[in-house]
Amino acid sequence: MDLNLEFWRSEGKTFFQRFRQWADLLDPLLLLASKEKIDNSRILLLNKGEKATESLQDKKVKEAWQLSLSSVHSGSGDTIPAVFRPPAFLPITAPLVIATSLLHRGNTQTFISQYLFHSYIGGFTLANGNYSETEASENAPEKTFLFKQTLISVGAITYSACVGTLPHYLMLRYKPQNPSIQFLFRNAIPGPLTAILCAFNVTVIRSMEFEDGIKVMDSKGRVIGVSQKAGEKAVKETAFSRALLFGTALFIPDIMLQFLKRTSTALRNPFVWTPLRSIMMVSVLGAMVPVSFSLVPQVGKIQRNELEPEIISATEETEFFYNRGV
């Protein structure tokens, strides 16, 4: 079991433990660390062995854990590209969310902003998923695997961008004058729709995990097999957390401002409404990122009766573990 998974298994048992850790790990300053510094942090933790998780009061050890958890893939042990590391998630998604929610523009600009948004979500999902542990990546020819993954990703991103543009297209195409219909397409639909599309994005891009399975470990961290059911569970959990994150970030500010708009004439001014709406979206998004990342444990658990017979036949244990990804 990788160092990062060992950490989450011992220090991420409850939601509040995970939230406290993610609040530190999402610091954008961690992106400034060089690969050499990240590698040295991993070496320090390896040298500490089992005592690494017991020495969190040590400043050097704590910093080493922060670099390892925020920069290194928990399945492969590879350094994640800086742009797709968790600390980069909020600084990049915040302007993209604002861009997708702007109202007064054409269909082309809307589609481009949607495409950029879903492209980043897809890239982040792929970089932090369990793709390196699937049987496909181990047994299939590398070129075939990369071609299939690229085709799936581009298809999912394009579809999400097209559907995400639809409410804006319908508003421009039919120009409804009814305030209720305007509210429906401008404020009520985009949040839930974005939530569904983000969940779809994650599910399709990580589909090879439940098609080919992911590694399942016993209580001692030994790999006992590859399970499709564990892969399906990991993808569902991540898709749900991503849907909750972006659905909340878009839906809550619009609903709150719509009610406030009725009581304050100042909010009817677009020069007040637009920046206030953007600030509220970024605030909700910033609060929800650590919540969504902490919602489900990084080291998932799956019971014996949920696994395939060929896996449980090799052991008597009743509970098994897998890397969920982010």
GROMACS .gro file of N, CA, C and O in nm, residues 110-206:
model
  388
  110THR      N    1  -2.031   3.081  -2.491
  110THR     CA    2  -2.082   2.991  -2.387
  110THR      C    3  -2.027   2.850  -2.406
  110THR      O    4  -1.984   2.785  -2.310
  111PHE      N    5  -2.030   2.803  -2.531
  111PHE     CA    6  -1.978   2.667  -2.559
  111PHE      C    7  -1.829   2.658  -2.526
  111PHE      O    8  -1.784   2.558  -2.467
  112ILE      N    9  -1.751   2.758  -2.563
  112ILE     CA   10  -1.607   2.757  -2.536
  112ILE      C   11  -1.579   2.751  -2.386
  112ILE      O   12  -1.495   2.673  -2.339
  113SER      N   13  -1.651   2.834  -2.309
  113SER     CA   14  -1.631   2.834  -2.164
  113SER      C   15  -1.672   2.700  -2.103
  113SER      O   16  -1.605   2.648  -2.012
  114GLN      N   17  -1.781   2.641  -2.153
  114GLN     CA   18  -1.824   2.510  -2.105
  114GLN      C   19  -1.721   2.402  -2.140
  114GLN      O   20  -1.691   2.315  -2.059
  115TYR      N   21  -1.666   2.413  -2.260
  115TYR     CA   22  -1.568   2.313  -2.305
  115TYR      C   23  -1.440   2.321  -2.220
  115TYR      O   24  -1.384   2.218  -2.181
  116LEU      N   25  -1.395   2.442  -2.192
  116LEU     CA   26  -1.276   2.460  -2.110
  116LEU      C   27  -1.300   2.408  -1.968
  116LEU      O   28  -1.213   2.343  -1.909
  117PHE      N   29  -1.418   2.437  -1.915
  117PHE     CA   30  -1.452   2.392  -1.780
  117PHE      C   31  -1.452   2.240  -1.772
  117PHE      O   32  -1.386   2.181  -1.685
  118HIS      N   33  -1.523   2.175  -1.862
  118HIS     CA   34  -1.533   2.028  -1.857
  118HIS      C   35  -1.401   1.961  -1.897
  118HIS      O   36  -1.373   1.849  -1.853
  119SER      N   37  -1.320   2.029  -1.979
  119SER     CA   38  -1.187   1.976  -2.013
  119SER      C   39  -1.099   1.969  -1.888
  119SER      O   40  -1.029   1.870  -1.865
  120TYR      N   41  -1.104   2.075  -1.807
  120TYR     CA   42  -1.023   2.075  -1.685
  120TYR      C   43  -1.073   1.971  -1.585
  120TYR      O   44  -0.994   1.897  -1.526
  121ILE      N   45  -1.206   1.963  -1.569
  121ILE     CA   46  -1.263   1.864  -1.477
  121ILE      C   47  -1.223   1.723  -1.523
  121ILE      O   48  -1.188   1.637  -1.442
  122GLY      N   49  -1.228   1.701  -1.655
  122GLY     CA   50  -1.188   1.571  -1.708
  122GLY      C   51  -1.041   1.542  -1.686
  122GLY      O   52  -1.003   1.431  -1.647
  123GLY      N   53  -0.954   1.641  -1.710
  123GLY     CA   54  -0.811   1.623  -1.689
  123GLY      C   55  -0.779   1.597  -1.543
  123GLY      O   56  -0.697   1.510  -1.511
  124PHE      N   57  -0.844   1.671  -1.453
  124PHE     CA   58  -0.822   1.651  -1.309
  124PHE      C   59  -0.868   1.512  -1.267
  124PHE      O   60  -0.800   1.444  -1.190
  125THR      N   61  -0.982   1.470  -1.318
  125THR     CA   62  -1.037   1.338  -1.287
  125THR      C   63  -0.941   1.227  -1.331
  125THR      O   64  -0.914   1.133  -1.256
  126LEU      N   65  -0.888   1.241  -1.451
  126LEU     CA   66  -0.798   1.140  -1.505
  126LEU      C   67  -0.666   1.136  -1.429
  126LEU      O   68  -0.614   1.029  -1.397
  127ALA      N   69  -0.612   1.255  -1.396
  127ALA     CA   70  -0.483   1.262  -1.327
  127ALA      C   71  -0.490   1.211  -1.184
  127ALA      O   72  -0.390   1.162  -1.130
  128ASN      N   73  -0.608   1.221  -1.122
  128ASN     CA   74  -0.623   1.182  -0.982
  128ASN      C   75  -0.709   1.057  -0.962
  128ASN      O   76  -0.746   1.023  -0.850
  129GLY      N   77  -0.739   0.990  -1.073
  129GLY     CA   78  -0.819   0.868  -1.064
  129GLY      C   79  -0.734   0.747  -1.037
  129GLY      O   80  -0.621   0.754  -0.989
  130ASN      N   81  -0.791   0.630  -1.071
  130ASN     CA   82  -0.721   0.503  -1.047
  130ASN      C   83  -0.674   0.442  -1.178
  130ASN      O   84  -0.654   0.322  -1.187
  131TYR      N   85  -0.662   0.529  -1.282
  131TYR     CA   86  -0.633   0.480  -1.417
  131TYR      C   87  -0.505   0.399  -1.423
  131TYR      O   88  -0.492   0.305  -1.500
  132SER      N   89  -0.406   0.431  -1.341
  132SER     CA   90  -0.277   0.362  -1.347
  132SER      C   91  -0.283   0.223  -1.287
  132SER      O   92  -0.191   0.145  -1.299
  133GLU      N   93  -0.395   0.193  -1.221
  133GLU     CA   94  -0.406   0.063  -1.154
  133GLU      C   95  -0.496  -0.034  -1.228
  133GLU      O   96  -0.513  -0.148  -1.186
  134THR      N   97  -0.557   0.007  -1.335
  134THR     CA   98  -0.650  -0.080  -1.404
  134THR      C   99  -0.575  -0.188  -1.480
  134THR      O  100  -0.461  -0.175  -1.520
  135GLU      N  101  -0.646  -0.299  -1.501
  135GLU     CA  102  -0.590  -0.408  -1.580
  135GLU      C  103  -0.562  -0.363  -1.722
  135GLU      O  104  -0.471  -0.411  -1.788
  136ALA      N  105  -0.642  -0.268  -1.770
  136ALA     CA  106  -0.623  -0.220  -1.908
  136ALA      C  107  -0.486  -0.158  -1.924
  136ALA      O  108  -0.416  -0.181  -2.022
  137SER      N  109  -0.445  -0.076  -1.827
  137SER     CA  110  -0.318  -0.007  -1.840
  137SER      C  111  -0.200  -0.102  -1.822
  137SER      O  112  -0.089  -0.073  -1.863
  138GLU      N  113  -0.225  -0.219  -1.761
  138GLU     CA  114  -0.116  -0.314  -1.738
  138GLU      C  115  -0.105  -0.417  -1.850
  138GLU      O  116   0.004  -0.459  -1.885
  139ASN      N  117  -0.221  -0.456  -1.906
  139ASN     CA  118  -0.219  -0.566  -2.002
  139ASN      C  119  -0.236  -0.523  -2.147
  139ASN      O  120  -0.182  -0.586  -2.237
  140ALA      N  121  -0.311  -0.416  -2.170
  140ALA     CA  122  -0.333  -0.373  -2.308
  140ALA      C  123  -0.212  -0.297  -2.361
  140ALA      O  124  -0.139  -0.236  -2.283
  141PRO      N  125  -0.190  -0.300  -2.492
  141PRO     CA  126  -0.083  -0.219  -2.549
  141PRO      C  127  -0.102  -0.073  -2.513
  141PRO      O  128  -0.215  -0.022  -2.513
  142GLU      N  129   0.008  -0.004  -2.482
  142GLU     CA  130  -0.001   0.134  -2.435
  142GLU      C  131  -0.073   0.224  -2.534
  142GLU      O  132  -0.155   0.307  -2.497
  143LYS      N  133  -0.042   0.210  -2.664
  143LYS     CA  134  -0.104   0.296  -2.765
  143LYS      C  135  -0.255   0.274  -2.771
  143LYS      O  136  -0.332   0.369  -2.785
  144THR      N  137  -0.298   0.147  -2.758
  144THR     CA  138  -0.441   0.116  -2.761
  144THR      C  139  -0.511   0.177  -2.641
  144THR      O  140  -0.620   0.235  -2.652
  145PHE      N  141  -0.449   0.164  -2.526
  145PHE     CA  142  -0.506   0.219  -2.403
  145PHE      C  143  -0.518   0.370  -2.411
  145PHE      O  144  -0.623   0.427  -2.379
  146LEU      N  145  -0.413   0.436  -2.457
  146LEU     CA  146  -0.415   0.582  -2.466
  146LEU      C  147  -0.518   0.631  -2.568
  146LEU      O  148  -0.587   0.730  -2.545
  147PHE      N  149  -0.528   0.559  -2.682
  147PHE     CA  150  -0.625   0.597  -2.785
  147PHE      C  151  -0.767   0.585  -2.732
  147PHE      O  152  -0.851   0.675  -2.750
  148LYS      N  153  -0.797   0.475  -2.663
  148LYS     CA  154  -0.931   0.452  -2.610
  148LYS      C  155  -0.965   0.556  -2.503
  148LYS      O  156  -1.074   0.613  -2.503
  149GLN      N  157  -0.869   0.583  -2.415
  149GLN     CA  158  -0.892   0.681  -2.308
  149GLN      C  159  -0.912   0.821  -2.365
  149GLN      O  160  -0.998   0.897  -2.319
  150THR      N  161  -0.833   0.856  -2.468
  150THR     CA  162  -0.847   0.988  -2.532
  150THR      C  163  -0.983   1.002  -2.599
  150THR      O  164  -1.049   1.106  -2.587
  151LEU      N  165  -1.024   0.898  -2.669
  151LEU     CA  166  -1.153   0.899  -2.739
  151LEU      C  167  -1.268   0.915  -2.640
  151LEU      O  168  -1.360   0.996  -2.662
  152ILE      N  169  -1.263   0.839  -2.531
  152ILE     CA  170  -1.367   0.846  -2.428
  152ILE      C  171  -1.371   0.986  -2.366
  152ILE      O  172  -1.478   1.045  -2.348
  153SER      N  173  -1.253   1.040  -2.334
  153SER     CA  174  -1.245   1.170  -2.267
  153SER      C  175  -1.297   1.283  -2.356
  153SER      O  176  -1.377   1.367  -2.311
  154VAL      N  177  -1.253   1.285  -2.482
  154VAL     CA  178  -1.297   1.391  -2.575
  154VAL      C  179  -1.449   1.383  -2.597
  154VAL      O  180  -1.518   1.485  -2.599
  155GLY      N  181  -1.500   1.262  -2.608
  155GLY     CA  182  -1.644   1.244  -2.626
  155GLY      C  183  -1.723   1.295  -2.506
  155GLY      O  184  -1.823   1.366  -2.522
  156ALA      N  185  -1.678   1.261  -2.386
  156ALA     CA  186  -1.747   1.303  -2.264
  156ALA      C  187  -1.742   1.454  -2.246
  156ALA      O  188  -1.843   1.517  -2.210
  157ILE      N  189  -1.628   1.512  -2.274
  157ILE     CA  190  -1.611   1.658  -2.259
  157ILE      C  191  -1.697   1.734  -2.361
  157ILE      O  192  -1.765   1.832  -2.326
  158THR      N  193  -1.697   1.688  -2.485
  158THR     CA  194  -1.776   1.754  -2.590
  158THR      C  195  -1.925   1.745  -2.561
  158THR      O  196  -1.999   1.843  -2.574
  159TYR      N  197  -1.970   1.627  -2.522
  159TYR     CA  198  -2.111   1.609  -2.490
  159TYR      C  199  -2.153   1.699  -2.373
  159TYR      O  200  -2.257   1.765  -2.378
  160SER      N  201  -2.070   1.702  -2.267
  160SER     CA  202  -2.100   1.784  -2.149
  160SER      C  203  -2.107   1.932  -2.187
  160SER      O  204  -2.194   2.005  -2.138
  161ALA      N  205  -2.014   1.976  -2.272
  161ALA     CA  206  -2.013   2.117  -2.314
  161ALA      C  207  -2.137   2.152  -2.395
  161ALA      O  208  -2.197   2.259  -2.378
  162CYS      N  209  -2.180   2.062  -2.483
  162CYS     CA  210  -2.299   2.087  -2.566
  162CYS      C  211  -2.425   2.095  -2.480
  162CYS      O  212  -2.506   2.187  -2.495
  163VAL      N  213  -2.441   2.000  -2.390
  163VAL     CA  214  -2.560   1.999  -2.304
  163VAL      C  215  -2.556   2.118  -2.208
  163VAL      O  216  -2.660   2.179  -2.180
  164GLY      N  217  -2.438   2.152  -2.158
  164GLY     CA  218  -2.425   2.267  -2.069
  164GLY      C  219  -2.459   2.399  -2.135
  164GLY      O  220  -2.504   2.494  -2.070
  165THR      N  221  -2.442   2.406  -2.266
  165THR     CA  222  -2.473   2.528  -2.343
  165THR      C  223  -2.622   2.538  -2.374
  165THR      O  224  -2.672   2.647  -2.405
  166LEU      N  225  -2.694   2.428  -2.365
  166LEU     CA  226  -2.834   2.422  -2.409
  166LEU      C  227  -2.926   2.526  -2.344
  166LEU      O  228  -3.002   2.592  -2.417
  167PRO      N  229  -2.926   2.544  -2.211
  167PRO     CA  230  -3.017   2.646  -2.153
  167PRO      C  231  -2.993   2.786  -2.209
  167PRO      O  232  -3.088   2.860  -2.237
  168HIS      N  233  -2.865   2.821  -2.228
  168HIS     CA  234  -2.832   2.953  -2.283
  168HIS      C  235  -2.879   2.964  -2.429
  168HIS      O  236  -2.932   3.067  -2.471
  169TYR      N  237  -2.861   2.856  -2.504
  169TYR     CA  238  -2.905   2.853  -2.644
  169TYR      C  239  -3.057   2.873  -2.654
  169TYR      O  240  -3.105   2.949  -2.738
  170LEU      N  241  -3.131   2.803  -2.568
  170LEU     CA  242  -3.277   2.814  -2.570
  170LEU      C  243  -3.323   2.955  -2.534
  170LEU      O  244  -3.421   3.006  -2.591
  171MET      N  245  -3.253   3.019  -2.440
  171MET     CA  246  -3.287   3.157  -2.402
  171MET      C  247  -3.268   3.252  -2.520
  171MET      O  248  -3.352   3.338  -2.546
  172LEU      N  249  -3.156   3.237  -2.590
  172LEU     CA  250  -3.129   3.326  -2.703
  172LEU      C  251  -3.218   3.293  -2.824
  172LEU      O  252  -3.255   3.383  -2.900
  173ARG      N  253  -3.250   3.167  -2.838
  173ARG     CA  254  -3.329   3.124  -2.955
  173ARG      C  255  -3.475   3.168  -2.944
  173ARG      O  256  -3.533   3.219  -3.039
  174TYR      N  257  -3.535   3.150  -2.827
  174TYR     CA  258  -3.678   3.176  -2.813
  174TYR      C  259  -3.710   3.305  -2.740
  174TYR      O  260  -3.825   3.350  -2.742
  175LYS      N  261  -3.612   3.363  -2.670
  175LYS     CA  262  -3.628   3.492  -2.601
  175LYS      C  263  -3.759   3.500  -2.521
  175LYS      O  264  -3.845   3.586  -2.548
  176PRO      N  265  -3.778   3.413  -2.423
  176PRO     CA  266  -3.902   3.416  -2.345
  176PRO      C  267  -3.914   3.543  -2.262
  176PRO      O  268  -3.816   3.592  -2.206
  177GLN      N  269  -4.034   3.598  -2.255
  177GLN     CA  270  -4.059   3.721  -2.180
  177GLN      C  271  -4.114   3.693  -2.040
  177GLN      O  272  -4.112   3.781  -1.955
  178ASN      N  273  -4.162   3.572  -2.018
  178ASN     CA  274  -4.216   3.535  -1.888
  178ASN      C  275  -4.104   3.529  -1.783
  178ASN      O  276  -4.007   3.454  -1.801
  179PRO      N  277  -4.111   3.606  -1.674
  179PRO     CA  278  -4.006   3.608  -1.571
  179PRO      C  279  -3.979   3.470  -1.510
  179PRO      O  280  -3.864   3.438  -1.477
  180SER      N  281  -4.085   3.389  -1.496
  180SER     CA  282  -4.069   3.256  -1.437
  180SER      C  283  -3.984   3.165  -1.526
  180SER      O  284  -3.899   3.090  -1.479
  181ILE      N  285  -4.008   3.174  -1.657
  181ILE     CA  286  -3.931   3.093  -1.752
  181ILE      C  287  -3.786   3.143  -1.759
  181ILE      O  288  -3.692   3.063  -1.765
  182GLN      N  289  -3.768   3.275  -1.753
  182GLN     CA  290  -3.634   3.331  -1.751
  182GLN      C  291  -3.557   3.283  -1.627
  182GLN      O  292  -3.440   3.244  -1.635
  183PHE      N  293  -3.625   3.284  -1.512
  183PHE     CA  294  -3.563   3.236  -1.388
  183PHE      C  295  -3.527   3.088  -1.399
  183PHE      O  296  -3.420   3.046  -1.355
  184LEU      N  297  -3.615   3.012  -1.460
  184LEU     CA  298  -3.593   2.867  -1.474
  184LEU      C  299  -3.466   2.838  -1.553
  184LEU      O  300  -3.380   2.760  -1.510
  185PHE      N  301  -3.450   2.904  -1.668
  185PHE     CA  302  -3.337   2.874  -1.755
  185PHE      C  303  -3.208   2.944  -1.713
  185PHE      O  304  -3.099   2.894  -1.739
  186ARG      N  305  -3.219   3.059  -1.649
  186ARG     CA  306  -3.099   3.134  -1.610
  186ARG      C  307  -3.046   3.095  -1.473
  186ARG      O  308  -2.926   3.098  -1.448
  187ASN      N  309  -3.139   3.060  -1.381
  187ASN     CA  310  -3.098   3.040  -1.243
  187ASN      C  311  -3.125   2.901  -1.187
  187ASN      O  312  -3.041   2.848  -1.112
  188ALA      N  313  -3.241   2.844  -1.218
  188ALA     CA  314  -3.279   2.716  -1.157
  188ALA      C  315  -3.214   2.595  -1.223
  188ALA      O  316  -3.168   2.503  -1.155
  189ILE      N  317  -3.206   2.594  -1.356
  189ILE     CA  318  -3.156   2.476  -1.428
  189ILE      C  319  -3.004   2.462  -1.428
  189ILE      O  320  -2.952   2.351  -1.410
  190PRO      N  321  -2.925   2.569  -1.449
  190PRO     CA  322  -2.780   2.554  -1.464
  190PRO      C  323  -2.710   2.479  -1.350
  190PRO      O  324  -2.620   2.398  -1.375
  191GLY      N  325  -2.748   2.504  -1.223
  191GLY     CA  326  -2.683   2.437  -1.111
  191GLY      C  327  -2.700   2.286  -1.113
  191GLY      O  328  -2.601   2.211  -1.120
  192PRO      N  329  -2.825   2.235  -1.108
  192PRO     CA  330  -2.847   2.090  -1.115
  192PRO      C  331  -2.792   2.027  -1.242
  192PRO      O  332  -2.740   1.915  -1.240
  193LEU      N  333  -2.804   2.099  -1.355
  193LEU     CA  334  -2.753   2.046  -1.482
  193LEU      C  335  -2.602   2.030  -1.477
  193LEU      O  336  -2.547   1.928  -1.522
  194THR      N  337  -2.532   2.130  -1.422
  194THR     CA  338  -2.386   2.121  -1.409
  194THR      C  339  -2.347   2.006  -1.318
  194THR      O  340  -2.249   1.934  -1.343
  195ALA      N  341  -2.423   1.985  -1.211
  195ALA     CA  342  -2.397   1.874  -1.119
  195ALA      C  343  -2.406   1.740  -1.192
  195ALA      O  344  -2.318   1.654  -1.179
  196ILE      N  345  -2.511   1.724  -1.271
  196ILE     CA  346  -2.531   1.599  -1.346
  196ILE      C  347  -2.419   1.579  -1.448
  196ILE      O  348  -2.366   1.468  -1.463
  197LEU      N  349  -2.382   1.686  -1.517
  197LEU     CA  350  -2.279   1.676  -1.621
  197LEU      C  351  -2.142   1.646  -1.560
  197LEU      O  352  -2.062   1.573  -1.620
  198CYS      N  353  -2.112   1.703  -1.443
  198CYS     CA  354  -1.984   1.674  -1.377
  198CYS      C  355  -1.979   1.529  -1.333
  198CYS      O  356  -1.874   1.463  -1.345
  199ALA      N  357  -2.091   1.477  -1.282
  199ALA     CA  358  -2.097   1.335  -1.244
  199ALA      C  359  -2.082   1.247  -1.368
  199ALA      O  360  -2.011   1.145  -1.365
  200PHE      N  361  -2.146   1.287  -1.477
  200PHE     CA  362  -2.133   1.214  -1.604
  200PHE      C  363  -1.988   1.216  -1.652
  200PHE      O  364  -1.934   1.113  -1.695
  201ASN      N  365  -1.925   1.332  -1.645
  201ASN     CA  366  -1.786   1.349  -1.686
  201ASN      C  367  -1.695   1.251  -1.612
  201ASN      O  368  -1.614   1.179  -1.671
  202VAL      N  369  -1.708   1.249  -1.479
  202VAL     CA  370  -1.625   1.160  -1.396
  202VAL      C  371  -1.652   1.014  -1.430
  202VAL      O  372  -1.560   0.933  -1.446
  203THR      N  373  -1.781   0.978  -1.442
  203THR     CA  374  -1.819   0.838  -1.465
  203THR      C  375  -1.765   0.786  -1.598
  203THR      O  376  -1.710   0.675  -1.606
  204VAL      N  377  -1.778   0.867  -1.704
  204VAL     CA  378  -1.734   0.822  -1.836
  204VAL      C  379  -1.581   0.818  -1.845
  204VAL      O  380  -1.522   0.721  -1.894
  205ILE      N  381  -1.515   0.923  -1.796
  205ILE     CA  382  -1.369   0.929  -1.807
  205ILE      C  383  -1.301   0.822  -1.723
  205ILE      O  384  -1.195   0.770  -1.761
  206ARG      N  385  -1.363   0.784  -1.612
  206ARG     CA  386  -1.306   0.677  -1.530
  206ARG      C  387  -1.376   0.543  -1.553
  206ARG      O  388  -1.367   0.453  -1.470
   0.00000   0.00000   0.00000
